[in-house]
Every structure is written in structure tokens, then in C-alpha cells.
PDB file of C-alpha atoms in Angstrom:
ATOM      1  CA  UNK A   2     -25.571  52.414  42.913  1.00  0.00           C
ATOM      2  CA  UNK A   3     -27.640  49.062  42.840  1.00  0.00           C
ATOM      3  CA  UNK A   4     -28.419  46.864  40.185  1.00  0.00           C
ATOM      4  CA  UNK A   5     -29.962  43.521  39.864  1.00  0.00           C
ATOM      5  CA  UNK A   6     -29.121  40.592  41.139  1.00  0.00           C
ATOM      6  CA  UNK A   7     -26.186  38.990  39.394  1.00  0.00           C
ATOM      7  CA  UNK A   8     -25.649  41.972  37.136  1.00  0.00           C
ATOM      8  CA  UNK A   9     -23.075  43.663  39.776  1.00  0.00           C
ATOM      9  CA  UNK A  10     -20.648  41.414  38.045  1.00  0.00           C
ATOM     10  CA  UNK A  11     -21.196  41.513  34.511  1.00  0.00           C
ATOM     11  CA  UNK A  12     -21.328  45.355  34.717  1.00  0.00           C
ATOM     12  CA  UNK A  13     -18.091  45.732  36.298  1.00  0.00           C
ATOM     13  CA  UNK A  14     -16.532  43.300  33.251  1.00  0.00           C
ATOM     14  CA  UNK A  15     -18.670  45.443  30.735  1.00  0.00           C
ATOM     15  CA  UNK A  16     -16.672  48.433  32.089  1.00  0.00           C
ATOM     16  CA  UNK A  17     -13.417  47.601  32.216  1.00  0.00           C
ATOM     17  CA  UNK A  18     -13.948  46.404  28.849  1.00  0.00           C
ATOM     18  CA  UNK A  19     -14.834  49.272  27.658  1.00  0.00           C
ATOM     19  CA  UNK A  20     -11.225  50.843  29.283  1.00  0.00           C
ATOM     20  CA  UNK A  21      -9.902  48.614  27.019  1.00  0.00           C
ATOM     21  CA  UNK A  22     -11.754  49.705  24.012  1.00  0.00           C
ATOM     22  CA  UNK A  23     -11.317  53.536  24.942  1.00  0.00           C
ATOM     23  CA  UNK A  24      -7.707  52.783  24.651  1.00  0.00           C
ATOM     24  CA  UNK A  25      -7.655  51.460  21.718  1.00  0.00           C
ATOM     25  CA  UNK A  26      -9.851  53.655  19.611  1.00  0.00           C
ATOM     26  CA  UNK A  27      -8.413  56.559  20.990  1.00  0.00           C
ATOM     27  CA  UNK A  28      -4.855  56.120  20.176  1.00  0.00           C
ATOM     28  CA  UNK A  29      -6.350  55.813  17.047  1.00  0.00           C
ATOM     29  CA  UNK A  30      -8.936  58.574  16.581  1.00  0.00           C
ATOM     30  CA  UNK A  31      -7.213  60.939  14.048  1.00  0.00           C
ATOM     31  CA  UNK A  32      -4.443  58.528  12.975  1.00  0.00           C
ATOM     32  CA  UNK A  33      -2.785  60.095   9.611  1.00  0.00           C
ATOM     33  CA  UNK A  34      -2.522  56.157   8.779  1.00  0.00           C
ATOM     34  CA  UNK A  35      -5.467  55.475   9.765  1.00  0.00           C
ATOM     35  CA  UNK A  36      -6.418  52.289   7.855  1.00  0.00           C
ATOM     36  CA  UNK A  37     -10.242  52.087   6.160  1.00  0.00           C
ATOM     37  CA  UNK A  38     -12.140  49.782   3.855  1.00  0.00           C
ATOM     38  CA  UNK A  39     -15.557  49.318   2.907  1.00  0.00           C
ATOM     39  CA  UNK A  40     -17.526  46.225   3.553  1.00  0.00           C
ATOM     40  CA  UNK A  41     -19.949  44.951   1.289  1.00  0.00           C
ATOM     41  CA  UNK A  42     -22.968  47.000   2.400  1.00  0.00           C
ATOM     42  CA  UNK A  43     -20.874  49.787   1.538  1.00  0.00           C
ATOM     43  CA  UNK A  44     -20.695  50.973   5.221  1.00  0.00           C
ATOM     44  CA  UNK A  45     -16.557  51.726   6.347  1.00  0.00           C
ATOM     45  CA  UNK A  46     -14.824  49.833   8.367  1.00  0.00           C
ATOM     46  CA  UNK A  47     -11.620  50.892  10.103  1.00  0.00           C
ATOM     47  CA  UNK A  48      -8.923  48.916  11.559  1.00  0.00           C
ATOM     48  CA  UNK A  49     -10.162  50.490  15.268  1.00  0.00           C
ATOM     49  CA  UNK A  50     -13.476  49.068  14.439  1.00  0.00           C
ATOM     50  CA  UNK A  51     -11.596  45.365  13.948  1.00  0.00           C
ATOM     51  CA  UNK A  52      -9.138  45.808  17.021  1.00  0.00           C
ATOM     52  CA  UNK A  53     -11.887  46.965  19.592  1.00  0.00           C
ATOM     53  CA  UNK A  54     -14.166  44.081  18.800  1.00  0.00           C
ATOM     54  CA  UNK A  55     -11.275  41.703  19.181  1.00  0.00           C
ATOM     55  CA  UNK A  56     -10.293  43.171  22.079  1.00  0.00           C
ATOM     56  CA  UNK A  57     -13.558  43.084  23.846  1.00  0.00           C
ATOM     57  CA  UNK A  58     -14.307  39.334  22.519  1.00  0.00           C
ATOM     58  CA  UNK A  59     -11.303  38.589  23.631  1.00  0.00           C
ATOM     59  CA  UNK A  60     -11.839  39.689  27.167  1.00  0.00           C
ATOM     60  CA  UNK A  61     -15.193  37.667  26.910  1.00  0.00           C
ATOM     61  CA  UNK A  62     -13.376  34.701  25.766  1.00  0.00           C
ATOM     62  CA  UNK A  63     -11.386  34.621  29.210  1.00  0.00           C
ATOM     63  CA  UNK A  64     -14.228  36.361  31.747  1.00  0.00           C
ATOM     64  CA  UNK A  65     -17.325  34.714  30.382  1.00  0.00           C
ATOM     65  CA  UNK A  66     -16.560  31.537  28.048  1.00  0.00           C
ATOM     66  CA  UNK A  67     -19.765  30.094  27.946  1.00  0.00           C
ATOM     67  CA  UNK A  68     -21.995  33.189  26.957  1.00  0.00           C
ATOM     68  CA  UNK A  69     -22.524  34.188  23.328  1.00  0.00           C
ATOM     69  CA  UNK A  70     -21.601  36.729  21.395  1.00  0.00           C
ATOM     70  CA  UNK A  71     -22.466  38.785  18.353  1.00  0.00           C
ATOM     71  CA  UNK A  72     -20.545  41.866  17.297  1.00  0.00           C
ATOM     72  CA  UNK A  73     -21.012  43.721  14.223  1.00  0.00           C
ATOM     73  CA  UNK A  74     -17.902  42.803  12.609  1.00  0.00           C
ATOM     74  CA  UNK A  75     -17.298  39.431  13.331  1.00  0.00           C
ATOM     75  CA  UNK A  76     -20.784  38.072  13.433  1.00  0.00           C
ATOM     76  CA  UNK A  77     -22.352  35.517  16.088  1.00  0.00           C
ATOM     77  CA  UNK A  78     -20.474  32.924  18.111  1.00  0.00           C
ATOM     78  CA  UNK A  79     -22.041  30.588  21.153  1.00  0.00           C
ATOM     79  CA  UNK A  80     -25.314  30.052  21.886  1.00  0.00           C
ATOM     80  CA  UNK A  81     -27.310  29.838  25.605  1.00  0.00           C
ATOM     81  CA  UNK A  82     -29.878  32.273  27.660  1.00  0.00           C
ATOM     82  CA  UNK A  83     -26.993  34.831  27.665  1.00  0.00           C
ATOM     83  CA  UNK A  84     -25.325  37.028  25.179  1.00  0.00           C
ATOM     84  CA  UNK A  85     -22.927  40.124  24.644  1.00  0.00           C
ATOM     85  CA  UNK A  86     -23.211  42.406  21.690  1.00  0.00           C
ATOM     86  CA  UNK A  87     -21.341  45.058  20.722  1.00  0.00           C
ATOM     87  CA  UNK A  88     -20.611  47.899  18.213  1.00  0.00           C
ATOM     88  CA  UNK A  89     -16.716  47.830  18.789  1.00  0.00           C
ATOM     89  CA  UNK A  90     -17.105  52.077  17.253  1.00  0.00           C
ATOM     90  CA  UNK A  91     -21.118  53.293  16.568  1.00  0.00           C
ATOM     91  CA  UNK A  92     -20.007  56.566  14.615  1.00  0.00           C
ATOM     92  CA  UNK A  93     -17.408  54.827  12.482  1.00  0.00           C
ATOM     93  CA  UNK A  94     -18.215  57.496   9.255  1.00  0.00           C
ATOM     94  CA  UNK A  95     -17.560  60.362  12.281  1.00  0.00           C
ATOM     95  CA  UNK A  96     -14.267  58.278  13.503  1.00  0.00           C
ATOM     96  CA  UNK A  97     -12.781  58.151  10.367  1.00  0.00           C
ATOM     97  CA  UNK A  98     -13.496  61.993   9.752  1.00  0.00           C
ATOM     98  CA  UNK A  99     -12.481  62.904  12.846  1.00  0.00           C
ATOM     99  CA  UNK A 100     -15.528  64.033  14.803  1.00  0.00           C
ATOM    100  CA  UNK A 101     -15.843  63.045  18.083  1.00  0.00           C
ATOM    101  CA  UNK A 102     -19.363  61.677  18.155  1.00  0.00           C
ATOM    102  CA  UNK A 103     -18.463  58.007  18.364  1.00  0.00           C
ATOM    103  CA  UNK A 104     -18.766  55.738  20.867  1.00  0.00           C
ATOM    104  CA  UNK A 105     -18.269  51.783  21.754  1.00  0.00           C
ATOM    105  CA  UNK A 106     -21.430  49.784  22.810  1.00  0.00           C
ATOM    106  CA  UNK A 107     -21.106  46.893  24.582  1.00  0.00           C
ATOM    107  CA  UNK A 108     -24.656  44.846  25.991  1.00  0.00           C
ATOM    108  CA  UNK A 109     -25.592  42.495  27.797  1.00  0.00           C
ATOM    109  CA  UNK A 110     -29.180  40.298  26.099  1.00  0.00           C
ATOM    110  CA  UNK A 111     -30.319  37.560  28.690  1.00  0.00           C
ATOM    111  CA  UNK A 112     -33.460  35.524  26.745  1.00  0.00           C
ATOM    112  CA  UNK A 113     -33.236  38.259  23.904  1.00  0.00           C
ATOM    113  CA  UNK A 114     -33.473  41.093  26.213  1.00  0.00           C
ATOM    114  CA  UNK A 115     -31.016  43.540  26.960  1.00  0.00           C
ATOM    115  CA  UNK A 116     -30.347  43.897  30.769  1.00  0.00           C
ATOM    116  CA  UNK A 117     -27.317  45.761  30.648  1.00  0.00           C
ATOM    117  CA  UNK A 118     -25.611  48.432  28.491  1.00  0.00           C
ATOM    118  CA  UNK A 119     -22.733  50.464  28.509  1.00  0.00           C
ATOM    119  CA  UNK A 120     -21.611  53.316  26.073  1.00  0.00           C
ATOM    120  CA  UNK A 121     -18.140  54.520  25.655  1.00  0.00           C
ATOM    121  CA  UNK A 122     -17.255  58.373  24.169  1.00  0.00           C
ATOM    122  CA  UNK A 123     -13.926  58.438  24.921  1.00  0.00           C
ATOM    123  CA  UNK A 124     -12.899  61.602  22.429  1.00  0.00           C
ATOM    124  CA  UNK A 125     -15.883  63.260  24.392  1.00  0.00           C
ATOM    125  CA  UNK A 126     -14.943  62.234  27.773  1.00  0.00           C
ATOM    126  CA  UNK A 127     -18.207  60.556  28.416  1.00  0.00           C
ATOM    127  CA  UNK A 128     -19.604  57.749  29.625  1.00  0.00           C
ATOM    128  CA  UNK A 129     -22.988  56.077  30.078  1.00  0.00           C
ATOM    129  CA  UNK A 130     -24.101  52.761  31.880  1.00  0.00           C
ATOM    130  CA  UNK A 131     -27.202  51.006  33.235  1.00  0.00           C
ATOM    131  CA  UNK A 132     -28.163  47.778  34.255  1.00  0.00           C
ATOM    132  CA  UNK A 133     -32.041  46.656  34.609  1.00  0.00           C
ATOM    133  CA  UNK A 134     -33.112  47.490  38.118  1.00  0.00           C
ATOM    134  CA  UNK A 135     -29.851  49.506  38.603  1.00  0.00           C
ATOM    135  CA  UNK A 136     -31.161  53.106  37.470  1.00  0.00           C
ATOM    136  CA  UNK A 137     -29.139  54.714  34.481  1.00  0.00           C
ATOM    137  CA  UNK A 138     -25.652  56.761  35.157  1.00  0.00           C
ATOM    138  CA  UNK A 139     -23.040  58.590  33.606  1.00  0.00           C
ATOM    139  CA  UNK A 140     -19.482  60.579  34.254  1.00  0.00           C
ATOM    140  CA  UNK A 141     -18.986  63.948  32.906  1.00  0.00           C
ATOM    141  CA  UNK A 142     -15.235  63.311  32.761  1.00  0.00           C
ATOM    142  CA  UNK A 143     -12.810  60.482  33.172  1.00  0.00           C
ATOM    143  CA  UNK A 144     -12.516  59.535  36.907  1.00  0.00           C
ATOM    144  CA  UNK A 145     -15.113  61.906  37.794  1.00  0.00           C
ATOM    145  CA  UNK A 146     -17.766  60.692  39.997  1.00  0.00           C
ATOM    146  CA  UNK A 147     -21.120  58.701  38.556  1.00  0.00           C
ATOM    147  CA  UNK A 148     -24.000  60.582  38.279  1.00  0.00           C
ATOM    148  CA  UNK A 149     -27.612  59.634  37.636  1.00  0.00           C
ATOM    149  CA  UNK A 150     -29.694  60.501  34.566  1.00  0.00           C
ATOM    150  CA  UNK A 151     -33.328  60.857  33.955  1.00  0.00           C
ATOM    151  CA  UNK A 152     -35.414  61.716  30.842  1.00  0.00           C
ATOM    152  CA  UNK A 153     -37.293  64.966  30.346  1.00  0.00           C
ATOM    153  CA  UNK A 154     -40.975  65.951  32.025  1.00  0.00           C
ATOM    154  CA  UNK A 155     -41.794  67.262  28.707  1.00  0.00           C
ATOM    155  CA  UNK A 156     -45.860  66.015  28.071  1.00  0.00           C
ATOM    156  CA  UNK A 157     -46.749  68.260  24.580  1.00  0.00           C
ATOM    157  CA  UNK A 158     -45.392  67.724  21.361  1.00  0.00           C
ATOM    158  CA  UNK A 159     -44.806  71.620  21.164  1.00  0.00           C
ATOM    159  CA  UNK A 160     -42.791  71.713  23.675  1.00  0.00           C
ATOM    160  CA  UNK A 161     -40.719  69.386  22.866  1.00  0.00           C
ATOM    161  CA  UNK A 162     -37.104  68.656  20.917  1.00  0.00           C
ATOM    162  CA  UNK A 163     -36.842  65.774  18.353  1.00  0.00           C
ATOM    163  CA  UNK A 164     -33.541  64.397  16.935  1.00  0.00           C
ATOM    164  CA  UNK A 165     -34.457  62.855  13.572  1.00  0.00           C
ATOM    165  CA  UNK A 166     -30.361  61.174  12.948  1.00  0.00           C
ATOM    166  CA  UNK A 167     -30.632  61.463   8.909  1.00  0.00           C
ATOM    167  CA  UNK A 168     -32.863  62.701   6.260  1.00  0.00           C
ATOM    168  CA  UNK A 169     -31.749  60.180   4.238  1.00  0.00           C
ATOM    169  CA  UNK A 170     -33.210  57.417   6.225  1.00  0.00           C
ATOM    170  CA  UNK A 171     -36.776  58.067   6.765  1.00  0.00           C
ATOM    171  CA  UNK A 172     -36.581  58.934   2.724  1.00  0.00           C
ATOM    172  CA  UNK A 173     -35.681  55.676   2.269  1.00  0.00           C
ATOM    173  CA  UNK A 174     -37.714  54.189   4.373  1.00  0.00           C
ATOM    174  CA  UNK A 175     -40.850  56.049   2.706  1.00  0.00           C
ATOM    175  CA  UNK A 176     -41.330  57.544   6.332  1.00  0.00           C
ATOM    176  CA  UNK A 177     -40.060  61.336   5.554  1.00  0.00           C
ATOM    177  CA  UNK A 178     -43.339  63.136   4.911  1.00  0.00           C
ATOM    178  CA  UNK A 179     -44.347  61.558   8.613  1.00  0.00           C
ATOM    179  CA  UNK A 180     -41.075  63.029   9.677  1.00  0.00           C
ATOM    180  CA  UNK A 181     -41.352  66.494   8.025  1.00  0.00           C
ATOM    181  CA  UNK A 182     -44.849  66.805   9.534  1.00  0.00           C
ATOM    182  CA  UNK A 183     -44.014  65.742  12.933  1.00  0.00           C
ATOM    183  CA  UNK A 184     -41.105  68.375  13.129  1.00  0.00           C
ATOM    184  CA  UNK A 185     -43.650  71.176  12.070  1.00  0.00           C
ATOM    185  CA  UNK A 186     -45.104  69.552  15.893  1.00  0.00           C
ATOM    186  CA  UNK A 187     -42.529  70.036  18.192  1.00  0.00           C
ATOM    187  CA  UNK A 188     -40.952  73.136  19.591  1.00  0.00           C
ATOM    188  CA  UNK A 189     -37.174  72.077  17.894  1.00  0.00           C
ATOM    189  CA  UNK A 190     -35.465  69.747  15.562  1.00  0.00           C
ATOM    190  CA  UNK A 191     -31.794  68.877  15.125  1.00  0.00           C
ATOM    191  CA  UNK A 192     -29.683  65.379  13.652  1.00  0.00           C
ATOM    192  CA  UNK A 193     -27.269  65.174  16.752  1.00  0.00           C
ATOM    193  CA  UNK A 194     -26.747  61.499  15.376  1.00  0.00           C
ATOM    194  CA  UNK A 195     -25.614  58.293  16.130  1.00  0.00           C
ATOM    195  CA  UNK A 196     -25.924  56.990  20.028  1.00  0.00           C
ATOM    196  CA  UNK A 197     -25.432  60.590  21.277  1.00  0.00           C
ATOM    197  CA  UNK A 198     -29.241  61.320  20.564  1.00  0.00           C
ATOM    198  CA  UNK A 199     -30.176  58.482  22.549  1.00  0.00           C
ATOM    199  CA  UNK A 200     -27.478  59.402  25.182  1.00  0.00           C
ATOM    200  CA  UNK A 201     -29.003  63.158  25.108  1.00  0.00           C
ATOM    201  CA  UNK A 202     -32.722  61.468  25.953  1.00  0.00           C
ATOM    202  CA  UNK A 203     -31.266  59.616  28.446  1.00  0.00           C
ATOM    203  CA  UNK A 204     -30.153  62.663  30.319  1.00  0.00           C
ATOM    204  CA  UNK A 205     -33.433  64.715  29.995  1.00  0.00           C
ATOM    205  CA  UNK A 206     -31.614  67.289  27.269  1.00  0.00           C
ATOM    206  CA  UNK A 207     -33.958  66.088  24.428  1.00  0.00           C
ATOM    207  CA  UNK A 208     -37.689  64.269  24.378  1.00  0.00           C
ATOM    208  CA  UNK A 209     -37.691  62.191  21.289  1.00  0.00           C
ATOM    209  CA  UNK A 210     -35.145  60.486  18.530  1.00  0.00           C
ATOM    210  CA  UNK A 211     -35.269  58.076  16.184  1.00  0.00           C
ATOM    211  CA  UNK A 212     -34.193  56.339  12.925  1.00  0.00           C
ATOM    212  CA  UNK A 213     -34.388  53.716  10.415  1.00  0.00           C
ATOM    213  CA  UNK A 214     -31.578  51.381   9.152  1.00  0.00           C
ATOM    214  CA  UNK A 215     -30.334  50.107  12.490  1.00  0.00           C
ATOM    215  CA  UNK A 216     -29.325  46.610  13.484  1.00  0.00           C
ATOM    216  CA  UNK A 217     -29.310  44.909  17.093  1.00  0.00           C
ATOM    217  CA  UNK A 218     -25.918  45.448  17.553  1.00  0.00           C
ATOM    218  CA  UNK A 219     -26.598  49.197  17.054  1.00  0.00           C
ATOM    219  CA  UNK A 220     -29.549  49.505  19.398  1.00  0.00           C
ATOM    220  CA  UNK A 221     -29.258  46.905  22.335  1.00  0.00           C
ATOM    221  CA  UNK A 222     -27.102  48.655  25.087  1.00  0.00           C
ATOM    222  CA  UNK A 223     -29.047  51.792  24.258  1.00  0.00           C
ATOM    223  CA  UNK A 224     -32.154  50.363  25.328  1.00  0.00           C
ATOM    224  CA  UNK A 225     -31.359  49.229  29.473  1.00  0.00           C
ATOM    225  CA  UNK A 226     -30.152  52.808  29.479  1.00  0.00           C
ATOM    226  CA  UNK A 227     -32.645  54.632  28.137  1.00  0.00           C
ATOM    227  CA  UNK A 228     -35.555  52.551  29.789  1.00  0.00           C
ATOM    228  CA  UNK A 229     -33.406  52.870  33.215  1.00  0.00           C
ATOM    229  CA  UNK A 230     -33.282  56.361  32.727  1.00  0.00           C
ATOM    230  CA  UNK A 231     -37.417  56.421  32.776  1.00  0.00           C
ATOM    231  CA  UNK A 232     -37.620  56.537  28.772  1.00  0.00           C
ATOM    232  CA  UNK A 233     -39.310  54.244  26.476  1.00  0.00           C
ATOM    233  CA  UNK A 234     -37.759  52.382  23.802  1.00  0.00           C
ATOM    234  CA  UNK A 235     -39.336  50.570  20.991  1.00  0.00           C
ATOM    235  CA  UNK A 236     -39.186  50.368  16.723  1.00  0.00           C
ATOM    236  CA  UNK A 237     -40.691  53.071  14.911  1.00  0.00           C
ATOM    237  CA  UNK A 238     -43.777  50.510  14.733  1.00  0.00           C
ATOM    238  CA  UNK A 239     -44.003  50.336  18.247  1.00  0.00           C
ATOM    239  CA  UNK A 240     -42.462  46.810  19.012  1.00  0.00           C
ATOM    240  CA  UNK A 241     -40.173  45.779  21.872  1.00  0.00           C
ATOM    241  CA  UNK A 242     -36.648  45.079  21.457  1.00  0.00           C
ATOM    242  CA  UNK A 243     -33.504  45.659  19.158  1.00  0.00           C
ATOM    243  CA  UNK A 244     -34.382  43.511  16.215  1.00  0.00           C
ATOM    244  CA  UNK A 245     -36.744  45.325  13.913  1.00  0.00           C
ATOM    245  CA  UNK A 246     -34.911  47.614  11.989  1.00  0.00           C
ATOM    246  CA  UNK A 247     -35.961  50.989  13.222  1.00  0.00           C
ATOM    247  CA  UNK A 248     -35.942  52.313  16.819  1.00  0.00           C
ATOM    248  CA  UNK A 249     -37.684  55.489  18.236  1.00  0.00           C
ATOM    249  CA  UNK A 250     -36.505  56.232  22.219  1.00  0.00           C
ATOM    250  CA  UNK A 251     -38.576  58.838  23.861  1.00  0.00           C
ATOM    251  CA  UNK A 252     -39.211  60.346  26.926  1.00  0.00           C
ATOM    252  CA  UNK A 253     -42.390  57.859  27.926  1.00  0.00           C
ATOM    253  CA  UNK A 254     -44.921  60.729  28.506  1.00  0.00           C
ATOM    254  CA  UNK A 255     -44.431  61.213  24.529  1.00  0.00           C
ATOM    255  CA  UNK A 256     -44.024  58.046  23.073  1.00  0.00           C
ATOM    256  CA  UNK A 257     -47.653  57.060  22.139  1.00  0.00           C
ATOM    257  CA  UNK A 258     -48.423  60.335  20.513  1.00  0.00           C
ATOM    258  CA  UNK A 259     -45.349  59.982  18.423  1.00  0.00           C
ATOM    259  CA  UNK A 260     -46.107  56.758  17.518  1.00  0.00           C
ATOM    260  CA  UNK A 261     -49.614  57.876  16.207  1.00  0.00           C
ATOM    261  CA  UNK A 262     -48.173  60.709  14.162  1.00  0.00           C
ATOM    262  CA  UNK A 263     -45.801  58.595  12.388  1.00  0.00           C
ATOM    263  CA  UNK A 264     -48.567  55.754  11.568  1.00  0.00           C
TER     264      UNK A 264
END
């Protein structure tokens, strides 16, 4: 594996953070006791969700005091060129009911762009990394050797397999008659959900996902591996970057198309 210049560092912290994450949530994962509360957007919140992001800021705090960071539950701290940002447990409605489709995102943003990102499945056994310049990998199994990923070769909407996340979303959004006609498009359509969508584009097993309702924190590790993995990663508008409330991740060769159908 190679990776930028500088980054060699930062991803090796970024992964032993998330050891200490996987640890955590895991012991966790299926907890009779398990403790939950809703914040005031109505999302849950668990007490994993609370202990991973401390955990991980914490590690920050001592490996990299004078970067930034913004998590989702504890909000921004620091300022400068560089910042981490992480969703201590993406999945937290699938933690709390026990399905394994969860993971911990932890990124890297230098001058608002993310340069690294790594996602932890732990109750899948899965993990994915990339940094920019580095290529996009995963393991299949704890300890087992890295692998790397690359999107699809799929170039026609009819042959291809779209993962929408949630109805509920593009109805909100006014964007689900766009949706509904698009699926009547492609060759298949599923809701895998949450970062495994983006994590099955990644690895060439699907061509196209994307949602509405998301938030940086939710988006920005996704995007170094998806884009390192030969995808292409923007809102459902078409703009760059984590910020704008919507994302759509694609295989490249399909991305402008897409775009045009959901106009």
C-alpha cells in the first residue's frame, strides 16, 4: 500500500482508533441494558454512540492536539487547515435493534476536504480504508490480509443496481417520483442502507446509491474511499463535498446520467 505524503501517519492513528471503537461498540452490540435516548431531532442515541466518540476524541486529544474536531455527538472543537470527523456508530437505529449493519466513521478533512477515511463494521467483520493517493482497501475478516477495491464497469443504466437507503427520504425531500422513475431504469433496486451501500459501491458489488438527510459527519470518510476506489461522489445536485445535505456515490461511468434523471 501507498498513500500520500504525510497521510502514512494519520492513517495508521485513524486505525488503531478505530480498534478502539470496535471494542467498545461491540461489547456493547446487543447489550440487554443497553442504554438509549433520543436527542432533540428525534434521532437515538445510545450510550455506545457517547463512549466511542469519547474514546476516539480522546485518542485525538493525545495523538493530534492541535487539529480540530467535529463528531456528531459532541459537536465542533479546534480550528486550523486540519480536521477529524466522525460518526462514533452510523447505523445507530440498526445498533440498538440489533442488526449488524453499523459501522464507526472516522475522517480525516484537510482545507474542507476529506483525504482520508476509515469505516469500521465490527459485528460484520469488515473493514474499509483509503487515503487520497493511497487507492481504497478493505479486510474480509479481522487480521486477514488488506485487499484492494474498485467500483463496477457497469456504463448503462439497465444494467445496473441502485441502492435508494429509504423511501422515506426522497418523499420528504419531494425527490421520490425522480426516484421511482429512475428504478423503473436500472436492471435492480434494493435499500441495503446506511454506509454499507456506499461500502458495496466501493467494492464494485453495486453502481449507484444515494440519499437525502445526511450531515458531514455522515458522509466525509465515505467520500476518500469511494473516490479512491475509482467512484464519484457528490450531492444529489451534483456538488463536491460532504456539506450539502444529500449525497449520491456512483460508479463514475454513471454518475452524469443519474444526475440528469434526478434533475
Amino acid at each position: 500500500m501507498t498513500t500520500e505524503p504525510g497521510l502514512a501517519d494519520d492513517l495508521a492513528l485513524a486505525l488503531a482508533l478505530a480498534d478502539r471503537a470496535d471494542a467498545i461498540s461491540l461489547e456493547r452490540f446487543r447489550a440487554v441494558d443497553l442504554e438509549v435516548s433520543t436527542k432533540p431531532d428525534r434521532t437515538p442515541v445510545t450510550e455506545a454512540d457517547l463512549a466511542v466518540e469519547r474514546a476516539i476524541r480522546d485518542g485525538l486529544a493525545d495523538a493530534r492536539p492541535d487539529d480540530g474536531v467535529l463528531g456528531e455527538e459532541f459537536g465542533t472543537e479546534g480550528s486550523g487547515r486540519r480536521q477529524w470527523i466522525i460518526d462514533p456508530i452510523d447505523g445507530t437505529a440498526n445498533f440498538l435493534r440489533g442488526v449488524p449493519v453499523w459501522g464507526t466513521l472516522i475522517a480525516l478533512a484537510i482545507d474542507g476536504e476529506p483525504v482520508l477515511g476509515v469505516v469500521a463494521s465490527p459485528a460484520m467483520g469488515r473493514r474499509w480504508w483509503a487515503t487520497r493517493g493511497g487507492g481504497a482497501w478493505t479486510t474480509d475478516a479481522p487480521g486477514a490480509e488488506p485487499r484492494g477495491i474498485r467500483v463496477s464497469n457497469v456504463a448503462d443504466l439497465g444494467d445496473a443496481s441502485l441502492s435508494f437507503q429509504s423511501l422515506a427520504q426522497w418523499r420528504g425531500a419531494g425527490y421520490l417520483d425522480r426516484l421511482l422513475a429512475l428504478s423503473e431504469r436500472v436492471w435492480r433496486d434494493r435499500a441495503y442502507g446506511d454506509v454499507w451501500s456506499y461500502m458495496l459501491l466501493a467494492e464494485g458489488l453495486i453502481d449507484i446509491t444515494g440519499e437525502f438527510d445526511v450531515k458531514t459527519y455522515d458522509l466525509a470518510a465515505l467520500i476518500p474511499i469511494v473516490e479512491e476506489a475509482g467512484g464519484r461522489f457528490t450531492s444529489i445536485m451534483g456538488e463536491r463535498g460532504p456539506g450539502h445535505g444529500s449525497a449520491l456515490a456512483t460508479n463514475g461511468l454513471l454518475h452524469d446520467g443519474v444526475l440528469e434523471a434526478l434533475r
